[in-house]
Coordinates of C-alpha atoms in Angstrom, one line a residue:
X1 CA 30.7 15.1 -27.3
X2 CA 29.5 16.3 -30.3
X3 CA 32.2 16.4 -31.9
X4 CA 33.2 13.1 -31.3
X5 CA 36.8 12.3 -33.7
X6 CA 36.2 10.3 -36.2
X7 CA 38.8 7.4 -37.2
X8 CA 40.5 10.2 -39.8
X9 CA 40.6 12.2 -37.1
X10 CA 42.8 10.3 -34.5
X11 CA 45.6 12.1 -33.3
X12 CA 48.9 10.3 -33.6
X13 CA 49.5 7.7 -30.4
X14 CA 51.7 9.8 -27.9
X15 CA 54.8 8.4 -26.0
X16 CA 53.1 5.9 -23.3
X17 CA 52.4 6.9 -19.7
X18 CA 52.4 3.5 -19.1
X19 CA 54.2 0.3 -18.4
X20 CA 53.8 -3.4 -18.3
X21 CA 54.2 -3.4 -14.8
X22 CA 50.2 -1.0 -14.5
X23 CA 48.7 -3.4 -14.3
X24 CA 48.9 -4.4 -10.6
X25 CA 47.8 -1.3 -10.0
X26 CA 44.5 -1.7 -11.8
X27 CA 44.4 -4.4 -8.8
X28 CA 44.4 -1.6 -6.8
X29 CA 41.9 0.6 -7.7
X30 CA 39.4 -1.6 -6.3
X31 CA 37.3 -1.3 -3.4
X32 CA 38.6 -4.4 -1.1
X33 CA 36.0 -4.3 1.5
X34 CA 34.1 -6.4 2.8
X35 CA 30.1 -5.3 1.7
X36 CA 28.0 -7.9 4.2
X37 CA 24.8 -6.1 5.0
X38 CA 22.2 -3.6 3.7
X39 CA 22.9 -0.1 5.8
X40 CA 22.7 3.5 4.7
X41 CA 26.3 3.0 3.0
X42 CA 24.6 1.1 0.2
X43 CA 25.1 1.4 -3.3
X44 CA 26.6 4.5 -2.1
X45 CA 23.8 6.4 0.7
X46 CA 22.1 5.8 -2.8
X47 CA 19.3 8.8 -1.4
X48 CA 14.9 7.9 -1.5
X49 CA 13.5 8.9 -4.5
X50 CA 9.8 8.3 -4.9
X51 CA 8.0 8.0 -7.8
X52 CA 3.8 8.8 -9.0
X53 CA 0.4 8.3 -9.1
X54 CA 0.4 4.5 -11.5
X55 CA 0.0 6.2 -15.1
X56 CA -1.2 5.0 -18.7
X57 CA -0.8 7.0 -21.7
X58 CA -4.0 7.9 -23.3
X59 CA -3.2 9.3 -27.4
X60 CA 0.2 10.2 -27.8
X61 CA 0.4 12.3 -25.3
X62 CA -2.0 12.5 -23.1
X63 CA -1.9 10.3 -19.2
X64 CA -4.7 8.5 -17.8
X65 CA -3.9 8.8 -13.2
X66 CA -5.2 5.0 -12.5
X67 CA -5.6 6.4 -9.1
X68 CA -9.2 7.3 -10.5
X69 CA -10.3 4.0 -11.5
X70 CA -11.2 3.9 -7.8
X71 CA -14.0 6.0 -7.0
X72 CA -14.7 5.4 -11.2
X73 CA -14.8 1.7 -9.8
X74 CA -16.8 2.7 -7.2
X75 CA -19.9 4.3 -9.0
X76 CA -19.5 1.6 -11.4
X77 CA -19.7 -1.1 -8.7
X78 CA -23.4 0.7 -7.8
X79 CA -24.0 1.9 -11.2
X80 CA -23.9 -2.6 -11.3
X81 CA -25.7 -3.3 -8.5
X82 CA -29.0 -1.1 -9.3
X83 CA -28.8 -2.5 -13.0
X84 CA -27.8 -6.3 -12.2
X85 CA -31.1 -6.5 -9.4
X86 CA -33.1 -4.7 -11.5
X87 CA -32.1 -7.1 -14.4
X88 CA -33.6 -10.1 -12.5
X89 CA -37.2 -8.7 -11.9
X90 CA -37.4 -8.2 -16.3
X91 CA -38.3 -11.7 -17.4
X92 CA -37.0 -12.3 -20.7
X93 CA -33.9 -12.3 -18.3
X94 CA -35.0 -15.1 -14.9
X95 CA -36.4 -16.9 -17.6
X96 CA -32.7 -16.5 -18.5
X97 CA -31.2 -17.4 -15.5
X98 CA -33.0 -20.3 -15.1
X99 CA -32.4 -21.7 -17.7
X100 CA -28.1 -20.9 -16.6
X101 CA -27.8 -21.5 -13.2
X102 CA -24.8 -20.7 -13.4
X103 CA -23.3 -24.0 -12.7
X104 CA -22.3 -26.4 -15.9
X105 CA -22.2 -30.3 -13.6
X106 CA -18.8 -32.2 -15.7
X107 CA -19.3 -35.9 -16.4
X108 CA -17.9 -37.6 -13.0
X109 CA -17.5 -34.2 -11.4
X110 CA -19.8 -36.2 -8.6
X111 CA -16.9 -39.2 -8.6
X112 CA -14.5 -37.3 -8.1
X113 CA -16.3 -34.7 -5.3
X114 CA -14.5 -32.6 -3.1
X115 CA -10.8 -31.3 -2.6
X116 CA -8.0 -34.0 -2.0
X117 CA -5.7 -32.8 0.5
X118 CA -3.1 -32.0 -2.1
X119 CA -5.1 -29.5 -2.7
X120 CA -5.6 -28.0 0.4
X121 CA -2.0 -28.0 0.3
X122 CA 0.1 -26.9 -3.1
X123 CA -2.9 -24.3 -2.7
X124 CA -1.3 -22.9 0.7
X125 CA 1.8 -23.6 -0.6
X126 CA 1.7 -21.1 -4.0
X127 CA 0.6 -19.1 -2.0
X128 CA 3.0 -18.7 -0.3
X129 CA 5.8 -19.3 -3.5
X130 CA 3.7 -16.4 -4.9
X131 CA 4.3 -13.0 -1.6
X132 CA 8.3 -12.9 -2.6
X133 CA 7.8 -13.2 -6.5
X134 CA 5.3 -10.7 -6.5
X135 CA 6.6 -8.7 -3.9
X136 CA 10.6 -8.6 -5.8
X137 CA 8.8 -8.6 -8.9
X138 CA 8.1 -4.8 -7.4
X139 CA 11.0 -4.5 -6.3
X140 CA 12.1 -5.0 -10.3
X141 CA 9.4 -3.0 -11.5
X142 CA 10.8 0.2 -9.5
X143 CA 14.2 -0.2 -10.8
X144 CA 13.3 0.9 -14.6
X145 CA 9.9 1.8 -14.0
X146 CA 7.7 2.3 -17.4
X147 CA 6.7 -0.3 -19.6
X148 CA 7.0 0.3 -23.9
X149 CA 5.4 -1.6 -26.7
X150 CA 8.6 -1.3 -28.7
X151 CA 11.8 -2.8 -28.7
X152 CA 13.0 -0.1 -27.9
X153 CA 12.8 2.1 -24.5
X154 CA 12.5 5.8 -25.6
X155 CA 12.0 8.5 -22.9
X156 CA 8.2 9.8 -23.6
X157 CA 6.8 5.8 -25.4
X158 CA 6.3 4.4 -22.6
X159 CA 2.5 3.2 -22.5
X160 CA 2.9 3.0 -18.8
X161 CA 4.4 4.6 -15.9
X162 CA 4.7 5.3 -12.7
X163 CA 7.5 7.6 -12.6
X164 CA 7.6 11.4 -13.7
X165 CA 9.0 12.5 -17.3
X166 CA 12.2 11.7 -17.9
X167 CA 14.4 15.0 -18.0
X168 CA 16.2 16.7 -21.0
X169 CA 19.7 15.6 -18.9
X170 CA 21.5 14.0 -22.2
X171 CA 23.4 12.4 -18.8
X172 CA 20.1 11.1 -17.1
X173 CA 20.6 7.7 -15.7
X174 CA 18.7 4.3 -15.4
X175 CA 20.1 4.7 -12.9
X176 CA 19.0 7.6 -11.0
X177 CA 15.9 7.0 -12.9
X178 CA 14.9 4.4 -10.6
X179 CA 12.4 4.7 -7.0
X180 CA 12.0 3.7 -3.7
X181 CA 8.7 1.1 -2.0
X182 CA 7.8 1.3 1.0
X183 CA 10.0 -2.3 2.9
X184 CA 6.5 -3.8 3.6
X185 CA 5.6 -3.3 -0.2
X186 CA 9.4 -4.8 -2.5
X187 CA 11.1 -7.4 -2.3
X188 CA 13.3 -4.6 -0.4
X189 CA 11.7 -1.7 -0.9
X190 CA 14.9 0.1 -1.4
X191 CA 15.9 1.9 -4.2
X192 CA 18.0 0.2 -6.7
X193 CA 18.4 -2.9 -4.7
X194 CA 17.2 -5.1 -7.8
X195 CA 19.8 -7.9 -8.1
X196 CA 18.7 -8.9 -4.4
X197 CA 15.5 -9.2 -5.5
X198 CA 16.4 -10.5 -8.7
X199 CA 16.8 -13.7 -6.6
X200 CA 14.3 -13.4 -4.9
X201 CA 11.8 -13.8 -8.2
X202 CA 13.9 -16.2 -10.5
X203 CA 15.0 -18.2 -7.1
X204 CA 11.8 -18.5 -5.6
X205 CA 9.7 -19.2 -9.4
X206 CA 11.7 -22.3 -9.8
X207 CA 10.5 -23.7 -7.3
X208 CA 6.9 -21.6 -8.0
X209 CA 7.3 -24.4 -11.4
X210 CA 8.3 -26.9 -10.3
X211 CA 5.2 -26.8 -7.8
X212 CA 3.3 -26.1 -10.6
X213 CA 4.7 -29.0 -12.7
X214 CA 3.1 -31.4 -9.3
X215 CA 0.0 -29.7 -9.6
X216 CA -0.1 -30.2 -13.6
X217 CA 0.6 -34.0 -12.9
X218 CA -2.1 -34.4 -10.2
X219 CA -4.5 -32.4 -11.5
X220 CA -4.8 -34.8 -15.0
X221 CA -4.0 -37.5 -13.1
X222 CA -6.4 -37.4 -10.9
X223 CA -10.1 -36.1 -12.6
X224 CA -9.4 -32.5 -10.1
X225 CA -9.3 -31.1 -14.2
X226 CA -12.7 -31.5 -14.2
X227 CA -13.7 -28.6 -11.8
X228 CA -10.9 -26.1 -13.5
X229 CA -11.8 -26.7 -17.4
X230 CA -14.9 -26.2 -19.5
X231 CA -16.2 -28.2 -21.1
X232 CA -19.1 -27.0 -22.8
X233 CA -19.9 -23.8 -24.2
X234 CA -22.3 -23.7 -21.6
X235 CA -20.3 -22.2 -19.8
X236 CA -20.3 -18.6 -21.2
X237 CA -24.0 -17.9 -20.7
X238 CA -24.1 -20.0 -17.0
X239 CA -21.4 -17.3 -16.3
X240 CA -23.0 -15.0 -17.4
X241 CA -25.6 -15.9 -15.4
X242 CA -23.5 -15.8 -12.3
X243 CA -22.3 -11.9 -13.0
X244 CA -25.8 -10.5 -12.9
X245 CA -26.3 -13.1 -9.6
X246 CA -23.0 -11.9 -8.0
X247 CA -23.7 -8.2 -8.8
X248 CA -27.1 -8.2 -7.6
X249 CA -25.9 -9.5 -4.0
X250 CA -28.3 -12.5 -3.7
X251 CA -25.5 -14.9 -4.3
X252 CA -25.4 -17.3 -7.2
X253 CA -27.2 -21.9 -5.2
X254 CA -23.9 -24.3 -5.5
X255 CA -22.4 -26.6 -5.1
X256 CA -18.6 -26.9 -5.2
X257 CA -18.2 -30.2 -3.4
X258 CA -19.2 -31.1 -6.4
X259 CA -18.5 -28.3 -9.7
X260 CA -17.4 -24.5 -9.2
X261 CA -20.0 -22.5 -11.4
X262 CA -18.9 -21.4 -14.4
X263 CA -17.4 -17.7 -13.7
X264 CA -15.8 -19.5 -11.5
X265 CA -13.8 -22.4 -14.3
X266 CA -13.7 -20.2 -16.6
X267 CA -11.2 -17.7 -13.7
X268 CA -10.0 -20.9 -12.7
X269 CA -9.0 -22.3 -16.8
X270 CA -7.6 -18.7 -17.9
X271 CA -5.2 -18.3 -14.4
X272 CA -4.2 -22.5 -14.2
X273 CA -3.8 -22.9 -17.9
X274 CA -3.6 -19.0 -19.2
X275 CA -1.7 -16.5 -16.8
X276 CA 1.1 -18.9 -15.2
X277 CA 2.1 -20.3 -18.3
X278 CA 2.3 -17.3 -20.1
X279 CA 4.3 -16.3 -16.7
X280 CA 6.3 -18.2 -17.4
X281 CA 7.1 -17.9 -21.3
X282 CA 7.5 -14.4 -21.3
X283 CA 9.3 -14.9 -18.6
X284 CA 11.8 -16.0 -20.8
X285 CA 11.6 -13.6 -23.7
X286 CA 13.5 -11.2 -21.3
X287 CA 16.4 -13.5 -21.9
X288 CA 18.8 -12.0 -22.9
X289 CA 21.5 -15.2 -23.7
X290 CA 17.6 -16.7 -25.3
X291 CA 16.5 -14.0 -26.8
X292 CA 19.6 -13.4 -28.2
X293 CA 20.4 -17.4 -29.6
X294 CA 16.3 -18.3 -30.3
X295 CA 15.2 -15.3 -32.8
X296 CA 11.5 -16.3 -32.8
X297 CA 11.7 -16.0 -29.3
X298 CA 12.9 -12.7 -29.2
X299 CA 10.2 -11.4 -32.0
X300 CA 6.8 -12.9 -30.7
X301 CA 7.8 -11.7 -28.0
X302 CA 10.5 -9.1 -28.1
X303 CA 12.4 -8.2 -24.6
X304 CA 9.9 -4.5 -24.1
X305 CA 6.2 -7.1 -25.4
X306 CA 7.4 -9.4 -23.3
X307 CA 8.3 -7.2 -20.3
X308 CA 4.8 -5.5 -20.1
X309 CA 2.8 -8.6 -20.9
X310 CA 4.5 -10.2 -17.6
X311 CA 3.2 -6.6 -16.2
X312 CA -0.5 -7.9 -17.0
X313 CA 0.0 -11.4 -16.4
X314 CA 1.1 -9.6 -12.7
X315 CA -1.8 -7.1 -12.4
X316 CA -4.3 -10.1 -13.8
X317 CA -3.4 -12.3 -11.0
X318 CA -3.4 -9.5 -8.1
X319 CA -7.3 -8.9 -9.8
X320 CA -7.7 -12.4 -8.5
X321 CA -6.5 -12.9 -5.9
X322 CA -8.5 -9.0 -3.5
X323 CA -11.1 -10.9 -5.7
X324 CA -11.5 -14.6 -4.8
X325 CA -10.6 -13.8 -1.3
X326 CA -13.5 -11.8 -0.8
X327 CA -15.3 -14.2 -2.8
X328 CA -14.4 -17.3 -0.5
X329 CA -14.6 -14.8 2.9
X330 CA -18.6 -12.9 1.8
X331 CA -20.6 -16.3 0.2
X332 CA -19.9 -18.5 2.9
X333 CA -16.8 -18.4 4.7
X334 CA -17.0 -21.7 7.1
X335 CA -17.7 -23.7 4.5
X336 CA -15.2 -22.5 1.7
X337 CA -12.5 -22.7 5.0
X338 CA -14.1 -26.6 6.5
X339 CA -13.5 -27.6 1.9
X340 CA -10.1 -25.9 1.2
X341 CA -8.3 -26.5 4.0
X342 CA -9.9 -29.4 6.5
X343 CA -10.9 -31.2 3.1
X344 CA -14.5 -31.5 3.8
X345 CA -18.1 -30.5 3.2
X346 CA -19.4 -29.2 6.5
X347 CA -21.2 -26.3 7.0
X348 CA -20.8 -25.4 10.1
X349 CA -17.9 -26.4 11.6
X350 CA -14.6 -23.9 12.2
X351 CA -11.4 -27.1 12.4
X352 CA -11.4 -25.4 8.2
X353 CA -11.0 -21.9 9.8
X354 CA -8.8 -22.4 12.0
X355 CA -6.1 -24.3 10.0
X356 CA -6.7 -21.1 7.5
X357 CA -5.8 -18.9 10.1
X358 CA -2.6 -20.8 11.1
X359 CA -1.8 -20.7 7.8
X360 CA -2.8 -17.3 7.6
X361 CA 0.1 -16.5 10.2
X362 CA 2.7 -18.4 8.6
X363 CA 1.9 -15.8 5.3
X364 CA 1.7 -12.7 7.8
X365 CA 5.1 -13.9 9.3
X366 CA 6.9 -14.7 6.0
X367 CA 6.1 -11.0 5.0
X368 CA 6.9 -9.1 7.6
X369 CA 10.2 -11.3 8.6
X370 CA 11.4 -11.1 4.4
X371 CA 12.1 -7.8 3.7
X372 CA 15.0 -6.9 8.1
X373 CA 16.3 -10.6 6.2
X374 CA 17.2 -9.0 2.9
X375 CA 18.8 -6.8 4.6
X376 CA 20.8 -8.3 6.8
X377 CA 21.6 -10.6 5.2
X378 CA 22.1 -10.2 1.9
X379 CA 25.1 -12.3 0.8
X380 CA 22.6 -16.0 1.9
X381 CA 20.2 -14.6 -0.6
X382 CA 22.2 -13.7 -3.3
X383 CA 23.4 -17.8 -2.0
X384 CA 20.3 -20.2 -2.2
X385 CA 19.1 -17.4 -5.0
X386 CA 22.0 -18.8 -7.3
X387 CA 21.3 -21.6 -5.4
X388 CA 18.5 -22.0 -7.0
X389 CA 19.0 -20.5 -10.4
X390 CA 22.8 -21.1 -10.6
X391 CA 22.2 -24.2 -12.8
X392 CA 19.4 -22.8 -15.7
X393 CA 21.8 -19.4 -15.6
X394 CA 24.4 -21.3 -16.8
X395 CA 23.1 -24.0 -19.5
X396 CA 21.3 -20.4 -20.7
X397 CA 24.6 -18.9 -21.2
X398 CA 26.0 -21.2 -23.5
X399 CA 24.0 -20.7 -27.0
X400 CA 26.4 -18.9 -29.1
X401 CA 25.0 -16.3 -31.6
X402 CA 25.6 -15.1 -34.9
X403 CA 23.6 -11.3 -36.0
X404 CA 21.5 -10.7 -38.7
X405 CA 18.4 -10.6 -36.6
X406 CA 18.3 -6.2 -36.8
X407 CA 19.5 -3.8 -40.1
X408 CA 20.3 0.1 -39.2
X409 CA 16.5 0.9 -39.9
X410 CA 16.0 -1.2 -36.1
X411 CA 18.1 1.3 -34.1
X412 CA 16.8 2.6 -31.4
X413 CA 16.2 5.9 -31.5
X414 CA 17.5 6.3 -28.1
X415 CA 19.6 4.5 -25.4
X416 CA 19.9 4.7 -22.4
X417 CA 22.6 6.2 -20.3
X418 CA 24.1 3.6 -17.1
X419 CA 26.3 3.6 -14.7
X420 CA 28.3 6.3 -13.0
X421 CA 30.8 8.0 -15.2
X422 CA 34.2 8.8 -15.4
X423 CA 35.3 12.0 -13.9
X424 CA 39.2 10.7 -12.6
X425 CA 41.9 13.7 -14.3
X426 CA 43.8 9.9 -15.3
X427 CA 40.5 10.4 -17.8
X428 CA 39.7 13.8 -18.7
X429 CA 43.2 14.1 -19.8
X430 CA 42.9 11.3 -22.0
X431 CA 39.7 12.5 -23.3
X432 CA 41.3 16.0 -23.9
X433 CA 43.5 14.5 -25.8
X434 CA 41.2 12.1 -27.5
X435 CA 42.1 9.3 -26.0
X436 CA 46.1 9.2 -28.3
X437 CA 47.8 9.0 -25.1
X438 CA 44.9 5.8 -24.5
X439 CA 46.1 2.0 -24.1
X440 CA 45.1 -0.5 -23.7
X441 CA 47.0 -3.0 -21.2
X442 CA 46.3 -7.0 -21.5
X443 CA 48.1 -8.9 -19.0
X444 CA 47.6 -11.9 -17.2
X445 CA 48.3 -15.4 -18.0
X446 CA 48.7 -14.5 -21.5
X447 CA 51.9 -16.4 -23.7
X448 CA 52.0 -12.5 -24.7
X449 CA 50.9 -9.4 -23.3
X450 CA 50.2 -6.6 -25.6
X451 CA 49.6 -3.4 -25.5
X452 CA 47.6 -2.2 -27.0
X453 CA 46.2 1.8 -28.7
X454 CA 43.5 3.3 -30.2
X455 CA 45.3 3.7 -33.7
X456 CA 46.4 -0.1 -32.9
X457 CA 43.3 -1.2 -32.5
X458 CA 41.8 -0.1 -35.4
X459 CA 44.0 -1.7 -37.8
X460 CA 43.1 -5.4 -36.1
X461 CA 40.0 -7.4 -37.7
X462 CA 37.1 -5.2 -37.9
X463 CA 33.8 -6.8 -36.7
X464 CA 30.5 -4.8 -36.8
X465 CA 28.1 -6.2 -34.8
X466 CA 23.6 -4.8 -34.3
X467 CA 22.3 -6.0 -31.4
X468 CA 19.6 -5.5 -28.9
X469 CA 21.5 -4.3 -25.6
X470 CA 19.2 -6.2 -22.3
X471 CA 19.4 -4.0 -18.7
X472 CA 19.1 -6.0 -14.9
X473 CA 16.6 -3.0 -14.7
X474 CA 14.5 -4.2 -17.6
X475 CA 14.8 -1.8 -21.2
X476 CA 16.5 -2.4 -24.0
X477 CA 17.6 -0.9 -27.1
X478 CA 19.4 -1.6 -29.9
X479 CA 23.0 -0.6 -31.6
X480 CA 25.4 -1.4 -34.3
X481 CA 28.8 -2.1 -32.7
X482 CA 32.3 -1.3 -34.9
X483 CA 35.4 -2.6 -33.2
X484 CA 37.0 -5.9 -33.2
X485 CA 36.4 -9.7 -31.3
X486 CA 37.3 -10.4 -28.4
X487 CA 38.4 -14.0 -30.4
X488 CA 40.7 -12.3 -32.4
X489 CA 42.4 -10.1 -28.4
X490 CA 42.7 -14.4 -27.2
X491 CA 44.7 -15.2 -30.6
X492 CA 46.2 -12.5 -29.5
X493 CA 47.4 -13.0 -26.6
X494 CA 47.1 -16.4 -26.2
X495 CA 45.8 -17.4 -22.9
X496 CA 47.1 -19.8 -21.5
X497 CA 45.3 -23.2 -19.7
X498 CA 45.1 -21.9 -17.1
X499 CA 42.8 -18.8 -17.2
X500 CA 39.6 -19.6 -16.9
X501 CA 38.2 -16.0 -16.0
X502 CA 38.4 -12.6 -18.0
X503 CA 38.6 -9.8 -16.2
X504 CA 37.8 -5.9 -17.7
X505 CA 38.6 -2.6 -15.7
X506 CA 36.8 0.7 -15.9
X507 CA 38.4 3.8 -15.9
X508 CA 34.6 4.4 -14.3
X509 CA 33.6 4.9 -10.4
X510 CA 31.8 2.8 -9.0
X511 CA 29.3 4.8 -6.1
X512 CA 31.5 3.4 -3.7
X513 CA 34.4 4.7 -4.3
X514 CA 36.9 1.8 -6.4
X515 CA 36.6 1.5 -9.9
X516 CA 33.9 -1.2 -12.2
X517 CA 35.4 -3.8 -12.6
X518 CA 34.0 -7.0 -13.6
X519 CA 34.7 -10.6 -14.6
X520 CA 34.0 -12.5 -17.6
X521 CA 34.2 -16.5 -18.5
X522 CA 36.9 -17.0 -20.4
X523 CA 35.0 -19.7 -22.6
X524 CA 32.2 -16.8 -23.8
X525 CA 35.0 -14.7 -25.8
X526 CA 34.8 -16.9 -29.1
X527 CA 31.5 -15.4 -29.0
X528 CA 30.7 -14.0 -32.2
X529 CA 28.9 -11.8 -30.3
X530 CA 31.8 -11.2 -27.5
X531 CA 33.4 -8.1 -28.8
X532 CA 35.9 -5.0 -27.8
X533 CA 33.6 -1.9 -29.2
X534 CA 34.5 1.4 -30.2
X535 CA 32.7 3.5 -32.6
X536 CA 28.3 3.2 -32.2
X537 CA 26.3 3.4 -34.1
X538 CA 28.7 4.6 -37.0
X539 CA 31.1 6.7 -35.3
X540 CA 33.0 6.4 -32.5
X541 CA 32.2 5.2 -29.0
X542 CA 30.4 8.4 -27.5
X543 CA 31.9 9.8 -23.7
X544 CA 28.4 8.3 -22.3
X545 CA 28.4 5.1 -23.5
X546 CA 32.1 3.8 -23.6
X547 CA 34.6 5.8 -24.9
X548 CA 36.8 5.2 -26.0
X549 CA 36.7 1.2 -25.5
X550 CA 33.4 0.1 -24.6
X551 CA 33.0 -4.5 -23.7
X552 CA 30.2 -6.5 -25.8
X553 CA 29.3 -9.6 -25.2
X554 CA 25.1 -10.6 -25.8
X555 CA 24.2 -13.5 -23.9
X556 CA 25.0 -11.0 -20.9
X557 CA 22.9 -8.1 -19.3
X558 CA 23.9 -4.3 -20.0
X559 CA 25.8 -4.4 -16.1
X560 CA 28.9 -6.7 -17.1
X561 CA 29.4 -5.0 -20.8
X562 CA 32.2 -2.9 -19.0
X563 CA 32.3 0.8 -20.4
X564 CA 35.3 2.6 -20.8
X565 CA 38.3 0.3 -20.2
X566 CA 41.3 1.0 -19.0
X567 CA 42.8 -2.4 -18.9
X568 CA 41.6 -6.3 -19.4
X569 CA 43.5 -9.1 -17.3
X570 CA 42.5 -13.3 -18.2
X571 CA 43.1 -15.2 -14.8
X572 CA 42.5 -18.4 -13.4
X573 CA 40.5 -17.6 -10.4
X574 CA 38.6 -14.3 -9.4
X575 CA 37.9 -14.7 -6.1
X576 CA 41.2 -12.7 -5.5
X577 CA 39.6 -9.2 -7.3
X578 CA 37.6 -7.1 -5.6
X579 CA 35.8 -8.9 -2.5
X580 CA 36.1 -11.7 -4.2
X581 CA 32.7 -11.8 -6.3
X582 CA 33.5 -11.7 -9.4
X583 CA 32.4 -8.2 -10.7
X584 CA 31.6 -4.4 -8.7
X585 CA 27.3 -4.9 -8.4
X586 CA 28.3 -8.5 -7.6
X587 CA 30.5 -7.1 -4.0
X588 CA 28.3 -4.1 -4.0
X589 CA 25.4 -4.5 -4.0
X590 CA 24.7 -8.2 -4.7
X591 CA 24.3 -9.4 -8.2
X592 CA 25.7 -12.7 -10.1
X593 CA 28.7 -12.7 -12.3
X594 CA 26.4 -14.9 -14.0
X595 CA 23.3 -12.6 -15.3
X596 CA 22.5 -15.1 -18.9
X597 CA 17.8 -14.4 -17.6

């Protein structure tokens, strides 16, 4: 691989070993089986692989095991309780707490006292939706269990990981790096089930965003916003006072029926008006279509910065949920349940508790059922997920872009390998002959089917771009690609009007057998950043990245950018190709044929 030929060293093409009829053989090389369950044979029987305890980088090459935070946190809590109890006996602190008892009652709060029924329902729906969102998010993280602060995903430069260091194997793939989660934690927990996890995550997130919009409208259409938005700087000293009271185990006396204490107000404000919007914005920052088109998003939220912030938002939500539930139960459970679920200020009634208990049973049932349901009905999950998020993806993928955001100094020092490498005798013979016998056959619904060798391909109008690669697993990298614009190919073969899709076939086989392929909408073939690359970073495309030819389409995620291309076919519909889902990963691992976000 270190001795890849330069264009000038490429041997003269040999006699063709393909005929125009050979393209029909590409379809016969596809796996035609139907995959509609997730069982032991799924994804090539990929074995379970477990990571390590969460680790945080300290300095240049030291890692801190975050499990140490459990005993350290317990000791600090004990110390905090002792210090808080002692502080309450200090006259100055006692006077401070009398001046700032903990709650700032804004004007109009008493007129809007109580919790309307919609607050309780919103609270329930929010938690119900957060269960699949958080669990599927953990599965997505497990597919590339590392986080970075730069655009590059260079091994050893991650700031957080739950996996061992990347081995020295130069062809180690991102898929090999993925880990398994318990089925009761991840959604689903099986290793490299990111396709299904994304349908849950993106689909349910669309409902969560809708729920949030309704919440915002109702909050500001009523006086309920007074509970969540600080209206005076006095919330800061009052929040300090409340923290001392909580730590000293002498709960603050407040009237949540009228107003939350200041620490609650700050926590709710951050959760509702900072963390939730940030989750949405950083999610958009991980979209290849949006980041490529709207560079101001990518400049501020490069995919890795966005992914890291998205992860920190997840940690905030988890911390908030744990602390919120703990204090609801520990302070005045019956009263709190009555206020939230029973819309009552009664301190002794059990009505709110029973409503809460019923909602808890529903949430537990949902939690238990989600993963086995996903394993039994993955196609249904795929269909529902696409029904929810598909319209947005279709909107985003029509964003043509131009190069120029990156220069050669931005090229990543390391680009992850991924996918199953081609190992057939056909490919080995081509590789050993420096691809002198390679022919790219472009056929199907075209006026001028062609068969092109590498010398002919390199003789066509040269196209070059420096762009960022977005992998569905979460890693990224910038490279300079040289080759032919797909528009040049389109102009050469002249697709017929009925051609709507372009199928790219690979020399490589997928994990379940049959060659890898993917369907791309024909309109994207005219995009400026859609090309066939034969060079990478100024050198001939290496084996690990798709030699001799690979697809680049920068509005799509990496799994759709077929490597080791052996043929291209223009078709009217992809329903009769493979399993009919629009690509190998769509057929076998329930990915989507539209993945612009």
